[in-house]
């Protein structure tokens, strides 16, 4: 497939998921989940999907990339930790905001 088509499909998927996250969060809150649980659930789902994409990269390519400079592994670990905490923080505060306003205003 052409890179332009793949990029367009990813952009459309991102837009659809971003548009539906508020509605899904509101439904989960009405079912009795608290905002912390919803934020953690969204973070775990995002981690799962990103891991699937990571595992699709051939092992030889990953080893060549990491072994080219030894310090990259610690940088990757630091980025992974910061990204996980950043994504959780974003989802946490966004989900809390759904309690205080309309989903359309929060997103």
N, CA, C and O atoms as CSV, one atom per row, in Angstrom:
chain,resi,resn,atom,element,x,y,z
A,1,UNK,N,N,0.829,-1.179,0.000
A,1,UNK,CA,C,0.000,0.000,0.000
A,1,UNK,C,C,0.878,1.248,0.000
A,1,UNK,O,O,1.983,1.241,0.542
A,2,UNK,N,N,0.403,2.260,-0.580
A,2,UNK,CA,C,1.069,3.553,-0.672
A,2,UNK,C,C,1.175,4.193,0.726
A,2,UNK,O,O,0.247,4.073,1.526
A,3,UNK,N,N,2.297,4.870,1.025
A,3,UNK,CA,C,2.489,5.518,2.327
A,3,UNK,C,C,1.443,6.590,2.600
A,3,UNK,O,O,1.047,6.785,3.749
A,4,UNK,N,N,0.994,7.283,1.571
A,4,UNK,CA,C,-0.029,8.313,1.748
A,4,UNK,C,C,-1.343,7.690,2.209
A,4,UNK,O,O,-2.017,8.238,3.081
A,5,UNK,N,N,-1.708,6.556,1.633
A,5,UNK,CA,C,-2.950,5.875,2.019
A,5,UNK,C,C,-2.843,5.357,3.448
A,5,UNK,O,O,-3.783,5.493,4.232
A,6,UNK,N,N,-1.699,4.762,3.790
A,6,UNK,CA,C,-1.508,4.249,5.147
A,6,UNK,C,C,-1.565,5.396,6.156
A,6,UNK,O,O,-2.205,5.269,7.201
A,7,UNK,N,N,-0.906,6.505,5.854
A,7,UNK,CA,C,-0.943,7.663,6.740
A,7,UNK,C,C,-2.344,8.217,6.910
A,7,UNK,O,O,-2.736,8.606,8.010
A,8,UNK,N,N,-3.100,8.251,5.818
A,8,UNK,CA,C,-4.482,8.727,5.879
A,8,UNK,C,C,-5.342,7.800,6.726
A,8,UNK,O,O,-6.170,8.266,7.509
A,9,UNK,N,N,-5.155,6.497,6.577
A,9,UNK,CA,C,-5.917,5.538,7.386
A,9,UNK,C,C,-5.596,5.681,8.871
A,9,UNK,O,O,-6.498,5.641,9.708
A,10,UNK,N,N,-4.318,5.849,9.200
A,10,UNK,CA,C,-3.949,6.054,10.603
A,10,UNK,C,C,-4.547,7.351,11.143
A,10,UNK,O,O,-5.012,7.386,12.282
A,11,UNK,N,N,-4.542,8.407,10.349
A,11,UNK,CA,C,-5.117,9.681,10.785
A,11,UNK,C,C,-6.622,9.559,11.008
A,11,UNK,O,O,-7.153,10.105,11.975
A,12,UNK,N,N,-7.307,8.848,10.120
A,12,UNK,CA,C,-8.750,8.645,10.283
A,12,UNK,C,C,-9.060,7.799,11.515
A,12,UNK,O,O,-10.013,8.079,12.242
A,13,UNK,N,N,-8.260,6.771,11.746
A,13,UNK,CA,C,-8.450,5.948,12.946
A,13,UNK,C,C,-8.226,6.775,14.212
A,13,UNK,O,O,-8.992,6.666,15.169
A,14,UNK,N,N,-7.184,7.597,14.217
A,14,UNK,CA,C,-6.907,8.447,15.374
A,14,UNK,C,C,-8.046,9.431,15.618
A,14,UNK,O,O,-8.435,9.659,16.763
A,15,UNK,N,N,-8.578,10.012,14.555
A,15,UNK,CA,C,-9.689,10.957,14.694
A,15,UNK,C,C,-10.935,10.264,15.230
A,15,UNK,O,O,-11.621,10.804,16.097
A,16,UNK,N,N,-11.230,9.072,14.719
A,16,UNK,CA,C,-12.412,8.338,15.177
A,16,UNK,C,C,-12.271,7.930,16.642
A,16,UNK,O,O,-13.225,8.044,17.410
A,17,UNK,N,N,-11.097,7.461,17.029
A,17,UNK,CA,C,-10.890,7.069,18.424
A,17,UNK,C,C,-10.921,8.275,19.352
A,17,UNK,O,O,-11.480,8.199,20.446
A,18,UNK,N,N,-10.328,9.383,18.928
A,18,UNK,CA,C,-10.348,10.589,19.750
A,18,UNK,C,C,-11.769,11.137,19.893
A,18,UNK,O,O,-12.134,11.660,20.946
A,19,UNK,N,N,-12.559,11.017,18.844
A,19,UNK,CA,C,-13.939,11.504,18.899
A,19,UNK,C,C,-14.806,10.639,19.800
A,19,UNK,O,O,-15.761,11.134,20.399
A,20,UNK,N,N,-14.490,9.361,19.902
A,20,UNK,CA,C,-15.343,8.460,20.680
A,20,UNK,C,C,-14.899,8.305,22.127
A,20,UNK,O,O,-15.648,7.747,22.929
A,21,UNK,N,N,-13.715,8.776,22.492
A,21,UNK,CA,C,-13.197,8.541,23.836
A,21,UNK,C,C,-14.047,9.215,24.910
A,21,UNK,O,O,-14.210,8.670,26.002
A,22,UNK,N,N,-14.584,10.386,24.615
A,22,UNK,CA,C,-15.425,11.072,25.595
A,22,UNK,C,C,-16.714,10.332,25.862
A,22,UNK,O,O,-17.131,10.197,27.012
A,23,UNK,N,N,-17.345,9.855,24.813
A,23,UNK,CA,C,-18.605,9.120,24.962
A,23,UNK,C,C,-18.363,7.820,25.720
A,23,UNK,O,O,-19.134,7.459,26.609
A,24,UNK,N,N,-17.295,7.125,25.365
A,24,UNK,CA,C,-16.987,5.860,26.040
A,24,UNK,C,C,-16.673,6.109,27.514
A,24,UNK,O,O,-17.109,5.341,28.373
A,25,UNK,N,N,-15.931,7.160,27.817
A,25,UNK,CA,C,-15.605,7.477,29.208
A,25,UNK,C,C,-16.852,7.821,30.004
A,25,UNK,O,O,-17.001,7.387,31.147
A,26,UNK,N,N,-17.747,8.596,29.408
A,26,UNK,CA,C,-19.003,8.929,30.096
A,26,UNK,C,C,-19.821,7.670,30.382
A,26,UNK,O,O,-20.370,7.521,31.474
A,27,UNK,N,N,-19.904,6.762,29.402
A,27,UNK,CA,C,-20.645,5.513,29.606
A,27,UNK,C,C,-20.021,4.678,30.718
A,27,UNK,O,O,-20.736,4.096,31.534
A,28,UNK,N,N,-18.706,4.619,30.756
A,28,UNK,CA,C,-18.036,3.860,31.814
A,28,UNK,C,C,-18.260,4.492,33.183
A,28,UNK,O,O,-18.402,3.778,34.176
A,29,UNK,N,N,-18.292,5.831,33.248
A,29,UNK,CA,C,-18.568,6.491,34.526
A,29,UNK,C,C,-19.987,6.219,34.994
A,29,UNK,O,O,-20.226,6.023,36.185
A,30,UNK,N,N,-20.929,6.208,34.055
A,30,UNK,CA,C,-22.318,5.932,34.421
A,30,UNK,C,C,-22.515,4.479,34.823
A,30,UNK,O,O,-23.480,4.157,35.515
A,31,UNK,N,N,-21.615,3.595,34.400
A,31,UNK,CA,C,-21.721,2.189,34.796
A,31,UNK,C,C,-21.116,1.949,36.175
A,31,UNK,O,O,-21.208,0.840,36.701
A,32,UNK,N,N,-20.499,2.969,36.768
A,32,UNK,CA,C,-20.011,2.847,38.132
A,32,UNK,C,C,-18.505,2.874,38.299
A,32,UNK,O,O,-18.022,2.841,39.431
A,33,UNK,N,N,-17.752,2.933,37.226
A,33,UNK,CA,C,-16.297,3.012,37.361
A,33,UNK,C,C,-15.886,4.426,37.754
A,33,UNK,O,O,-16.499,5.402,37.320
A,34,UNK,N,N,-14.848,4.531,38.577
A,34,UNK,CA,C,-14.371,5.865,38.931
A,34,UNK,C,C,-13.323,6.323,37.918
A,34,UNK,O,O,-12.783,5.500,37.178
A,35,UNK,N,N,-13.029,7.622,37.874
A,35,UNK,CA,C,-12.109,8.157,36.855
A,35,UNK,C,C,-10.719,7.526,36.870
A,35,UNK,O,O,-10.097,7.375,35.819
A,36,UNK,N,N,-10.223,7.154,38.063
A,36,UNK,CA,C,-8.904,6.529,38.132
A,36,UNK,C,C,-8.891,5.192,37.403
A,36,UNK,O,O,-7.938,4.878,36.690
A,37,UNK,N,N,-9.945,4.407,37.581
A,37,UNK,CA,C,-10.030,3.111,36.902
A,37,UNK,C,C,-10.120,3.280,35.388
A,37,UNK,O,O,-9.498,2.534,34.631
A,38,UNK,N,N,-10.891,4.256,34.962
A,38,UNK,CA,C,-11.056,4.498,33.521
A,38,UNK,C,C,-9.735,4.963,32.910
A,38,UNK,O,O,-9.358,4.506,31.831
A,39,UNK,N,N,-9.031,5.869,33.592
A,39,UNK,CA,C,-7.740,6.344,33.082
A,39,UNK,C,C,-6.742,5.195,32.999
A,39,UNK,O,O,-5.999,5.087,32.023
A,40,UNK,N,N,-6.720,4.338,34.014
A,40,UNK,CA,C,-5.804,3.200,33.987
A,40,UNK,C,C,-6.178,2.235,32.868
A,40,UNK,O,O,-5.299,1.717,32.180
A,41,UNK,N,N,-7.461,1.989,32.681
A,41,UNK,CA,C,-7.919,1.096,31.617
A,41,UNK,C,C,-7.517,1.636,30.242
A,41,UNK,O,O,-7.034,0.881,29.397
A,42,UNK,N,N,-7.714,2.935,30.015
A,42,UNK,CA,C,-7.331,3.532,28.733
A,42,UNK,C,C,-5.819,3.466,28.523
A,42,UNK,O,O,-5.357,3.258,27.401
A,43,UNK,N,N,-5.049,3.640,29.596
A,43,UNK,CA,C,-3.595,3.564,29.487
A,43,UNK,C,C,-3.138,2.157,29.133
A,43,UNK,O,O,-2.255,1.986,28.292
A,44,UNK,N,N,-3.726,1.155,29.763
A,44,UNK,CA,C,-3.362,-0.238,29.476
A,44,UNK,C,C,-3.729,-0.603,28.037
A,44,UNK,O,O,-2.965,-1.289,27.358
A,45,UNK,N,N,-4.877,-0.157,27.576
A,45,UNK,CA,C,-5.284,-0.440,26.190
A,45,UNK,C,C,-4.310,0.222,25.211
A,45,UNK,O,O,-3.911,-0.393,24.222
A,46,UNK,N,N,-3.931,1.469,25.482
A,46,UNK,CA,C,-2.961,2.153,24.613
A,46,UNK,C,C,-1.615,1.431,24.630
A,46,UNK,O,O,-0.976,1.286,23.588
A,47,UNK,N,N,-1.184,0.979,25.805
A,47,UNK,CA,C,0.072,0.228,25.914
A,47,UNK,C,C,0.009,-1.060,25.106
A,47,UNK,O,O,0.981,-1.430,24.447
A,48,UNK,N,N,-1.126,-1.739,25.154
A,48,UNK,CA,C,-1.287,-2.987,24.406
A,48,UNK,C,C,-1.153,-2.737,22.900
A,48,UNK,O,O,-0.424,-3.451,22.212
A,49,UNK,N,N,-1.854,-1.725,22.395
A,49,UNK,CA,C,-1.798,-1.447,20.962
A,49,UNK,C,C,-0.409,-0.996,20.515
A,49,UNK,O,O,0.054,-1.389,19.444
A,50,UNK,N,N,0.257,-0.176,21.324
A,50,UNK,CA,C,1.619,0.235,20.973
A,50,UNK,C,C,2.581,-0.948,21.013
A,50,UNK,O,O,3.505,-1.026,20.203
A,51,UNK,N,N,2.367,-1.864,21.949
A,51,UNK,CA,C,3.209,-3.061,22.022
A,51,UNK,C,C,3.027,-3.942,20.800
A,51,UNK,O,O,3.992,-4.518,20.300
A,52,UNK,N,N,1.797,-4.051,20.313
A,52,UNK,CA,C,1.550,-4.845,19.108
A,52,UNK,C,C,2.332,-4.267,17.935
A,52,UNK,O,O,2.947,-5.012,17.172
A,53,UNK,N,N,2.314,-2.950,17.787
A,53,UNK,CA,C,3.078,-2.327,16.704
A,53,UNK,C,C,4.584,-2.534,16.896
A,53,UNK,O,O,5.313,-2.739,15.925
A,54,UNK,N,N,5.045,-2.480,18.143
A,54,UNK,CA,C,6.467,-2.681,18.408
A,54,UNK,C,C,6.896,-4.102,18.059
A,54,UNK,O,O,7.977,-4.302,17.506
A,55,UNK,N,N,6.067,-5.081,18.374
A,55,UNK,CA,C,6.425,-6.473,18.115
A,55,UNK,C,C,6.382,-6.827,16.631
A,55,UNK,O,O,6.890,-7.875,16.230
A,56,UNK,N,N,5.788,-5.972,15.824
A,56,UNK,CA,C,5.772,-6.225,14.380
A,56,UNK,C,C,7.110,-5.885,13.723
A,56,UNK,O,O,7.369,-6.309,12.596
A,57,UNK,N,N,7.957,-5.128,14.410
A,57,UNK,CA,C,9.280,-4.792,13.879
A,57,UNK,C,C,10.159,-6.039,14.010
A,57,UNK,O,O,10.184,-6.660,15.073
A,58,UNK,N,N,10.870,-6.413,12.960
A,58,UNK,CA,C,11.725,-7.608,13.032
A,58,UNK,C,C,12.768,-7.501,14.150
A,58,UNK,O,O,13.305,-6.424,14.411
A,59,UNK,N,N,13.042,-8.626,14.799
A,59,UNK,CA,C,13.974,-8.653,15.924
A,59,UNK,C,C,15.364,-8.194,15.492
A,59,UNK,O,O,16.034,-7.467,16.226
A,60,UNK,N,N,15.793,-8.610,14.321
A,60,UNK,CA,C,17.126,-8.208,13.858
A,60,UNK,C,C,17.239,-6.692,13.714
A,60,UNK,O,O,18.294,-6.116,13.982
A,61,UNK,N,N,16.159,-6.052,13.294
A,61,UNK,CA,C,16.170,-4.591,13.159
A,61,UNK,C,C,16.232,-3.931,14.536
A,61,UNK,O,O,16.928,-2.931,14.711
A,62,UNK,N,N,15.503,-4.487,15.523
A,62,UNK,CA,C,15.541,-3.932,16.875
A,62,UNK,C,C,16.930,-4.075,17.486
A,62,UNK,O,O,17.449,-3.137,18.091
A,63,UNK,N,N,17.532,-5.259,17.324
A,63,UNK,CA,C,18.862,-5.502,17.893
A,63,UNK,C,C,19.895,-4.582,17.253
A,63,UNK,O,O,20.742,-4.024,17.951
A,64,UNK,N,N,19.837,-4.421,15.953
A,64,UNK,CA,C,20.782,-3.544,15.262
A,64,UNK,C,C,20.623,-2.100,15.719
A,64,UNK,O,O,21.614,-1.385,15.870
A,65,UNK,N,N,19.398,-1.673,15.937
A,65,UNK,CA,C,19.148,-0.294,16.348
A,65,UNK,C,C,19.631,-0.053,17.772
A,65,UNK,O,O,20.259,0.968,18.051
A,66,UNK,N,N,19.340,-0.989,18.675
A,66,UNK,CA,C,19.715,-0.817,20.081
A,66,UNK,C,C,21.215,-0.997,20.275
A,66,UNK,O,O,21.832,-0.251,21.035
A,67,UNK,N,N,21.813,-1.980,19.597
A,67,UNK,CA,C,23.231,-2.259,19.821
A,67,UNK,C,C,24.159,-1.259,19.141
A,67,UNK,O,O,25.365,-1.283,19.386
A,68,UNK,N,N,23.631,-0.389,18.304
A,68,UNK,CA,C,24.504,0.589,17.646
A,68,UNK,C,C,25.121,1.551,18.653
A,68,UNK,O,O,26.271,1.960,18.490
A,69,UNK,N,N,24.375,1.918,19.691
A,69,UNK,CA,C,24.924,2.705,20.799
A,69,UNK,C,C,24.318,2.187,22.098
A,69,UNK,O,O,23.095,2.153,22.232
A,70,UNK,N,N,25.150,1.785,23.055
A,70,UNK,CA,C,24.643,1.177,24.289
A,70,UNK,C,C,23.769,2.105,25.123
A,70,UNK,O,O,22.899,1.629,25.852
A,71,UNK,N,N,23.976,3.405,25.036
A,71,UNK,CA,C,23.206,4.319,25.877
A,71,UNK,C,C,21.759,4.454,25.420
A,71,UNK,O,O,20.925,4.969,26.164
A,72,UNK,N,N,21.448,3.997,24.200
A,72,UNK,CA,C,20.082,4.137,23.695
A,72,UNK,C,C,19.092,3.337,24.521
A,72,UNK,O,O,17.941,3.748,24.667
A,73,UNK,N,N,19.519,2.193,25.068
A,73,UNK,CA,C,18.598,1.367,25.836
A,73,UNK,C,C,18.098,2.109,27.068
A,73,UNK,O,O,16.906,2.080,27.371
A,74,UNK,N,N,19.007,2.777,27.782
A,74,UNK,CA,C,18.563,3.512,28.960
A,74,UNK,C,C,17.704,4.709,28.558
A,74,UNK,O,O,16.773,5.073,29.277
A,75,UNK,N,N,18.006,5.315,27.427
A,75,UNK,CA,C,17.181,6.423,26.942
A,75,UNK,C,C,15.790,5.913,26.588
A,75,UNK,O,O,14.793,6.559,26.909
A,76,UNK,N,N,15.717,4.751,25.925
A,76,UNK,CA,C,14.415,4.171,25.593
A,76,UNK,C,C,13.620,3.854,26.852
A,76,UNK,O,O,12.410,4.075,26.893
A,77,UNK,N,N,14.295,3.334,27.887
A,77,UNK,CA,C,13.608,3.018,29.139
A,77,UNK,C,C,13.070,4.293,29.786
A,77,UNK,O,O,11.939,4.313,30.273
A,78,UNK,N,N,13.867,5.344,29.793
A,78,UNK,CA,C,13.418,6.610,30.366
A,78,UNK,C,C,12.241,7.186,29.589
A,78,UNK,O,O,11.287,7.688,30.184
A,79,UNK,N,N,12.306,7.116,28.277
A,79,UNK,CA,C,11.207,7.615,27.450
A,79,UNK,C,C,9.952,6.789,27.685
A,79,UNK,O,O,8.854,7.339,27.765
A,80,UNK,N,N,10.104,5.472,27.796
A,80,UNK,CA,C,8.944,4.606,28.024
A,80,UNK,C,C,8.271,4.927,29.349
A,80,UNK,O,O,7.044,4.993,29.418
A,81,UNK,N,N,9.051,5.126,30.393
A,81,UNK,CA,C,8.479,5.450,31.707
A,81,UNK,C,C,7.784,6.806,31.666
A,81,UNK,O,O,6.661,6.940,32.152
A,82,UNK,N,N,8.437,7.805,31.095
A,82,UNK,CA,C,7.831,9.144,31.003
A,82,UNK,C,C,6.572,9.129,30.141
A,82,UNK,O,O,5.583,9.785,30.468
A,83,UNK,N,N,6.611,8.381,29.043
A,83,UNK,CA,C,5.439,8.302,28.170
A,83,UNK,C,C,4.279,7.629,28.890
A,83,UNK,O,O,3.141,8.089,28.802
A,84,UNK,N,N,4.564,6.535,29.606
A,84,UNK,CA,C,3.497,5.840,30.330
A,84,UNK,C,C,2.869,6.758,31.368
A,84,UNK,O,O,1.645,6.849,31.458
A,85,UNK,N,N,3.699,7.438,32.150
A,85,UNK,CA,C,3.170,8.344,33.170
A,85,UNK,C,C,2.472,9.546,32.544
A,85,UNK,O,O,1.464,10.018,33.071
A,86,UNK,N,N,2.992,10.043,31.432
A,86,UNK,CA,C,2.357,11.172,30.752
A,86,UNK,C,C,1.006,10.812,30.177
A,86,UNK,O,O,0.052,11.583,30.280
A,87,UNK,N,N,0.923,9.638,29.571
A,87,UNK,CA,C,-0.353,9.190,29.008
A,87,UNK,C,C,-1.366,8.980,30.122
A,87,UNK,O,O,-2.528,9.362,29.989
A,88,UNK,N,N,-0.922,8.362,31.240
A,88,UNK,CA,C,-1.844,8.154,32.353
A,88,UNK,C,C,-2.321,9.485,32.915
A,88,UNK,O,O,-3.505,9.643,33.210
A,89,UNK,N,N,-1.408,10.449,33.065
A,89,UNK,CA,C,-1.796,11.766,33.590
A,89,UNK,C,C,-2.804,12.450,32.680
A,89,UNK,O,O,-3.794,13.011,33.149
A,90,UNK,N,N,-2.551,12.401,31.381
A,90,UNK,CA,C,-3.493,12.991,30.428
A,90,UNK,C,C,-4.867,12.351,30.564
A,90,UNK,O,O,-5.872,13.049,30.696
A,91,UNK,N,N,-4.911,11.020,30.531
A,91,UNK,CA,C,-6.188,10.324,30.631
A,91,UNK,C,C,-6.857,10.575,31.980
A,91,UNK,O,O,-8.080,10.698,32.045
A,92,UNK,N,N,-6.074,10.653,33.059
A,92,UNK,CA,C,-6.640,10.866,34.383
A,92,UNK,C,C,-7.331,12.221,34.467
A,92,UNK,O,O,-8.494,12.301,34.862
A,93,UNK,N,N,-6.621,13.289,34.097
A,93,UNK,CA,C,-7.217,14.621,34.202
A,93,UNK,C,C,-8.356,14.814,33.204
A,93,UNK,O,O,-9.330,15.506,33.499
A,94,UNK,N,N,-8.237,14.214,32.045
A,94,UNK,CA,C,-9.314,14.296,31.062
A,94,UNK,C,C,-10.568,13.600,31.587
A,94,UNK,O,O,-11.676,14.114,31.441
A,95,UNK,N,N,-10.389,12.431,32.198
A,95,UNK,CA,C,-11.538,11.687,32.707
A,95,UNK,C,C,-12.170,12.402,33.893
A,95,UNK,O,O,-13.393,12.399,34.028
A,96,UNK,N,N,-11.368,13.012,34.752
A,96,UNK,CA,C,-11.907,13.802,35.865
A,96,UNK,C,C,-12.732,14.969,35.323
A,96,UNK,O,O,-13.774,15.309,35.884
A,97,UNK,N,N,-12.269,15.579,34.239
A,97,UNK,CA,C,-12.972,16.732,33.665
A,97,UNK,C,C,-14.351,16.354,33.139
A,97,UNK,O,O,-15.241,17.202,33.084
A,98,UNK,N,N,-14.544,15.090,32.752
A,98,UNK,CA,C,-15.863,14.665,32.278
A,98,UNK,C,C,-16.920,14.778,33.371
A,98,UNK,O,O,-18.103,14.930,33.064
A,99,UNK,N,N,-16.519,14.709,34.637
A,99,UNK,CA,C,-17.467,14.880,35.742
A,99,UNK,C,C,-17.959,16.316,35.855
A,99,UNK,O,O,-19.024,16.567,36.420
A,100,UNK,N,N,-17.191,17.256,35.322
A,100,UNK,CA,C,-17.497,18.671,35.525
A,100,UNK,C,C,-17.963,19.396,34.274
A,100,UNK,O,O,-18.252,20.592,34.327
A,101,UNK,N,N,-18.040,18.699,33.156
A,101,UNK,CA,C,-18.456,19.365,31.932
A,101,UNK,C,C,-18.881,18.379,30.869
A,101,UNK,O,O,-18.779,17.165,31.046
A,102,UNK,N,N,-19.356,18.914,29.774
A,102,UNK,CA,C,-19.791,18.080,28.655
A,102,UNK,C,C,-18.575,17.471,27.963
A,102,UNK,O,O,-17.503,18.073,27.914
A,103,UNK,N,N,-18.763,16.276,27.433
A,103,UNK,CA,C,-17.662,15.574,26.762
A,103,UNK,C,C,-17.128,16.381,25.583
A,103,UNK,O,O,-15.925,16.367,25.318
A,104,UNK,N,N,-17.998,17.074,24.882
A,104,UNK,CA,C,-17.565,17.872,23.728
A,104,UNK,C,C,-16.649,19.015,24.156
A,104,UNK,O,O,-15.747,19.392,23.408
A,105,UNK,N,N,-16.865,19.567,25.334
A,105,UNK,CA,C,-16.019,20.654,25.821
A,105,UNK,C,C,-14.678,20.154,26.343
A,105,UNK,O,O,-13.667,20.848,26.232
A,106,UNK,N,N,-14.668,18.959,26.908
A,106,UNK,CA,C,-13.436,18.415,27.481
A,106,UNK,C,C,-12.468,17.997,26.395
A,106,UNK,O,O,-11.276,18.298,26.467
A,107,UNK,N,N,-12.977,17.303,25.388
A,107,UNK,CA,C,-12.099,16.804,24.324
A,107,UNK,C,C,-11.744,17.953,23.444
A,107,UNK,O,O,-11.010,17.782,22.471
